[in-house]
XYZ file of C-alpha atoms in Angstrom:
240
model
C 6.203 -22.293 2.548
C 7.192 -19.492 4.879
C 5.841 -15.690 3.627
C 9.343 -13.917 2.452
C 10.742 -10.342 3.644
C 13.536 -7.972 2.738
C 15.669 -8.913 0.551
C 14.331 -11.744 -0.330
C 10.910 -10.554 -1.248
C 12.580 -7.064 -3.236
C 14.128 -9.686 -5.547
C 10.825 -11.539 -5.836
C 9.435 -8.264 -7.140
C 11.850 -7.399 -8.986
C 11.498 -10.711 -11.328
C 7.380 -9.955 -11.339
C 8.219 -6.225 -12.420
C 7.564 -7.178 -16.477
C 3.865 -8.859 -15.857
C 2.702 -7.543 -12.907
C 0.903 -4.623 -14.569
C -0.611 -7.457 -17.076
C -1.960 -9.357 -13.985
C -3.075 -6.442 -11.731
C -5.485 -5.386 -15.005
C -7.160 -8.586 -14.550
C -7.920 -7.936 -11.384
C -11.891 -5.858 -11.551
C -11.477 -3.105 -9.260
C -8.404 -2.810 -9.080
C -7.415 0.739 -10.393
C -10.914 2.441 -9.358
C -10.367 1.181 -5.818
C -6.918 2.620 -5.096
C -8.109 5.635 -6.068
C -11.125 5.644 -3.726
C -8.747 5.044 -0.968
C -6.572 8.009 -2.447
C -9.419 9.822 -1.705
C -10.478 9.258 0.992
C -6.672 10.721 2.362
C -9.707 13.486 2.859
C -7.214 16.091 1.099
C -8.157 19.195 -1.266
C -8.079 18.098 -4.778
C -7.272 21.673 -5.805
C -5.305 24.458 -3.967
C -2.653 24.678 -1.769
C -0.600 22.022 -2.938
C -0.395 19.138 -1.147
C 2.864 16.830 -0.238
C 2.262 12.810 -0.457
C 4.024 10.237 0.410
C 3.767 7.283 -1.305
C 4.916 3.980 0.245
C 5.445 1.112 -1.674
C 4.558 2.384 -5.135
C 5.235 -0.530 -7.138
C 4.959 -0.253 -10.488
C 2.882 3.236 -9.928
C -0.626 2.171 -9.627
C -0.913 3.921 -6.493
C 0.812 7.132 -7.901
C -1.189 7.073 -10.202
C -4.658 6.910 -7.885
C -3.093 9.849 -5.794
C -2.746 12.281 -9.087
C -6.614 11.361 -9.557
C -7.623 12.440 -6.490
C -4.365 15.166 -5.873
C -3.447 16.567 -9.714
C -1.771 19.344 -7.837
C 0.167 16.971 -5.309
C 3.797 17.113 -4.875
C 4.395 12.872 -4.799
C 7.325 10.803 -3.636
C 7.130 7.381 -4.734
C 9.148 5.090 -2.638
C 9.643 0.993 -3.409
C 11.973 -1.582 -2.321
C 12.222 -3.577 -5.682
C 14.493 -1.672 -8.018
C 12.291 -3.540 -11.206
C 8.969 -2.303 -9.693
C 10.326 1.284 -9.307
C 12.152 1.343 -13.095
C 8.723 -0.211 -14.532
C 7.056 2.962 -12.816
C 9.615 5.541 -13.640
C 9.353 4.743 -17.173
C 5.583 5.664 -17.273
C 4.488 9.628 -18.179
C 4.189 11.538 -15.127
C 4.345 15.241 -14.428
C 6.958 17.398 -12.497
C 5.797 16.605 -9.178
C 6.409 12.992 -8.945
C 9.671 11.630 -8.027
C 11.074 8.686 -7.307
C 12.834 7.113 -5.175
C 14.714 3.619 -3.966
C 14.535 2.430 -0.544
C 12.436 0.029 2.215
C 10.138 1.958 3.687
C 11.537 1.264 7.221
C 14.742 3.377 6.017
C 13.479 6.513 4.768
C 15.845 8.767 6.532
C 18.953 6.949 4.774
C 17.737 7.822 1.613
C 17.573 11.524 2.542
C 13.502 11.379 3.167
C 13.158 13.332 6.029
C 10.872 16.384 5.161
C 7.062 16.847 6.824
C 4.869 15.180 4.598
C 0.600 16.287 4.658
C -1.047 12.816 4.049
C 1.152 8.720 3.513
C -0.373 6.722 0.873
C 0.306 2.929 1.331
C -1.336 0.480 -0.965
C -0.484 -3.441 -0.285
C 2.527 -2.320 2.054
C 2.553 -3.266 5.635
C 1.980 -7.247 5.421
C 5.047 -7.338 3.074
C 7.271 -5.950 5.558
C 8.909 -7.838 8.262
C 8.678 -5.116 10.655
C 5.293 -3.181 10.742
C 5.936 -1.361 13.693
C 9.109 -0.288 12.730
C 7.638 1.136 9.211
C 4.995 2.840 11.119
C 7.602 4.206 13.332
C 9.441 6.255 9.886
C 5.761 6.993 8.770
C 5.140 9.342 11.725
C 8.703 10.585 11.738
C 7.927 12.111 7.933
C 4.182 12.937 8.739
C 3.225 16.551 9.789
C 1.704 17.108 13.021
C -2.198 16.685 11.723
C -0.624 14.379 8.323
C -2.994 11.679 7.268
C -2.303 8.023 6.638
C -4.720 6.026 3.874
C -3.328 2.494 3.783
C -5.271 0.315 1.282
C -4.678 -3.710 2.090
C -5.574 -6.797 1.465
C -7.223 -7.087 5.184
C -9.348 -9.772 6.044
C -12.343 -9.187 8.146
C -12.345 -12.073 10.196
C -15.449 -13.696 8.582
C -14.673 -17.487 7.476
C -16.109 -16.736 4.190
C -14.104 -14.090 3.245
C -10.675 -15.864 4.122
C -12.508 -18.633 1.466
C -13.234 -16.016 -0.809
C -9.009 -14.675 -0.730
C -8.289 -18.376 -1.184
C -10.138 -19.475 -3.589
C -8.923 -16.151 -5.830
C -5.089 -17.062 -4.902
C -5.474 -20.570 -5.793
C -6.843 -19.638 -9.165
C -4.162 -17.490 -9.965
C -1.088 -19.601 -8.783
C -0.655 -21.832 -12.305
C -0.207 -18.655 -14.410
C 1.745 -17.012 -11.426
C 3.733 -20.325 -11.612
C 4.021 -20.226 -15.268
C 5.542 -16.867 -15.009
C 8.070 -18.108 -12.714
C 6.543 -16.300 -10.003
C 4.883 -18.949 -7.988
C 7.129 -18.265 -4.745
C 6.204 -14.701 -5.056
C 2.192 -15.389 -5.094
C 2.183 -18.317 -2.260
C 3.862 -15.701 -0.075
C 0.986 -12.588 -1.015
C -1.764 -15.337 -0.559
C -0.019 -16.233 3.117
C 0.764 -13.106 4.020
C -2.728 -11.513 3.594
C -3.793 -14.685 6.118
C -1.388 -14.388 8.682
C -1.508 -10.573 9.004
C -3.669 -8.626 10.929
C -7.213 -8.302 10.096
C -8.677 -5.149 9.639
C -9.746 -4.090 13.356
C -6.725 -5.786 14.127
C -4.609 -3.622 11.966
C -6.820 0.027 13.335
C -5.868 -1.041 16.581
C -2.398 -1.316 15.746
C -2.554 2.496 14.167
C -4.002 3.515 17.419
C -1.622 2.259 19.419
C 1.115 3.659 17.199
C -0.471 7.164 18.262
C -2.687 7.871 15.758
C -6.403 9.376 15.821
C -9.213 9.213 14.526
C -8.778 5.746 12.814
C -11.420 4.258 10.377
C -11.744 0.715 8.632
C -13.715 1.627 5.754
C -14.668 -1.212 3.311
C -14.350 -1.437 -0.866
C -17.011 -3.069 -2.856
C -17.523 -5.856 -5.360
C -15.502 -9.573 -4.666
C -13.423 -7.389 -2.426
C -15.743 -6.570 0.675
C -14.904 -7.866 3.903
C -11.038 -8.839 2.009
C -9.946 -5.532 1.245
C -10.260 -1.907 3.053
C -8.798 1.371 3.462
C -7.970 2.126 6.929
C -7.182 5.511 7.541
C -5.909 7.948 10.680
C -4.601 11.417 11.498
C -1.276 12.234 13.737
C -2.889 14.441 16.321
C -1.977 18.416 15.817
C 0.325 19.853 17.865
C -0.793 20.021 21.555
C -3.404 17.470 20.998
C -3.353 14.176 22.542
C -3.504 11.159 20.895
């Protein structure tokens, strides 16, 4: 079946809000690996605070991994799904965290427009139907210097590990299916292996203008499947 966008894919989400936390706590690693990526955004835990960006929320897990790292941070949690973003506003969170309704390719129409230090974006860009285009409003809201962590399912290339994705996606489709959400899981299992891998996804952060790019792997069933690949807009009067 074809991998769904937009629309589509919101309302996919939206139906998967009510067990998606159930399902992502079955997952080992899960939690303790967003938050390594959250940290390695490179930012000061403590200080000056810090404004995040953080694309694709879903039901908050990654809000949560950037007040782990950041407790100080001033966070705006952005989704597409309206039931992923009520399950996460519903949680506890302190005075710094807002939320906030809208694609990530159309920040600006919901009035996000400010300079942002550092963009979190956990399991984003291979669920959009326009990657360019989202890292096109990413660097619009970025400071000159601001720091992009994006933390993916991102195969290496390796035959083994696209086995190793598979095998986990075909295990999990009869309870996905069960739940109803059968469509939604065929498309993450697809769209993990028809996006890029993760050189493939550095070079397209390079040649969106950013520096200092790094693949940087997680451990456990996830290496050589999942990474954080971060980069750096270059300061003002730098080139890229």
């Amino acid at each position: 079946m074809p991998t769904l966008h937009d629309a589509t894919l919101a309302g996919a989400f939206d139906h998967a809000a009510r067990s998606y936390d159930a399902l992502v706590r079955a997952n080992p690693g899960y939690h303790a690996h967003l938050r390594r990526s959250a940290r390695r955004l490179g930012l000061p835990a403590r200080g000056r605070p810090v404004r995040v960006l953080d694309l694709g929320c879903g039901t908050g897990a990654s809000t949560a991994a950037l007040l782990a790292a950041l407790p100080d941070a001033e966070i705006t949690a952005v989704d597409a799904s309206a039931g992923m973003l009520e399950r996460a506003a519903a949680k506890r969170w302190p005075s710094g965290v807002t939320f906030v309704h809208c694609p990530a390719e159309r920040l600006a129409d919901a009035g996000i427009g400010d300079r942002f230090d550092a963009v979190f974006a956990a399991y984003l860009f291979r669920n959009t139907a326009e990657p360019g285009r989202v890292l096109s409003a990413v660097r619009d809201v970025l400071r000159p210097g601001g720091r992009l962590a994006v933390h993916d399912y991102t195969l290496s290339g390796a035959r083994r590990h696209r086995a190793v994705w598979s095998a986990v996606c075909a295990g999990l489709l009869p309870v996905t299916t069960a739940l109803g959400d059968g469509a939604l899981y065929r498309h993450l299992w697809r769209s993990v292996v028809e996006f890029d891998t993760a050189d493939g996804f550095a070079r397209r952060l390079t040649g969106a203008g950013f520096a200092r790019v790094r693949v940087l792997p997680l451990p456990g069933w996830q290496t050589g499947i999942t990474h954080t690949i971060v980069g750096q807009l270059p300061h003002e009067g730098a080139g890229a």
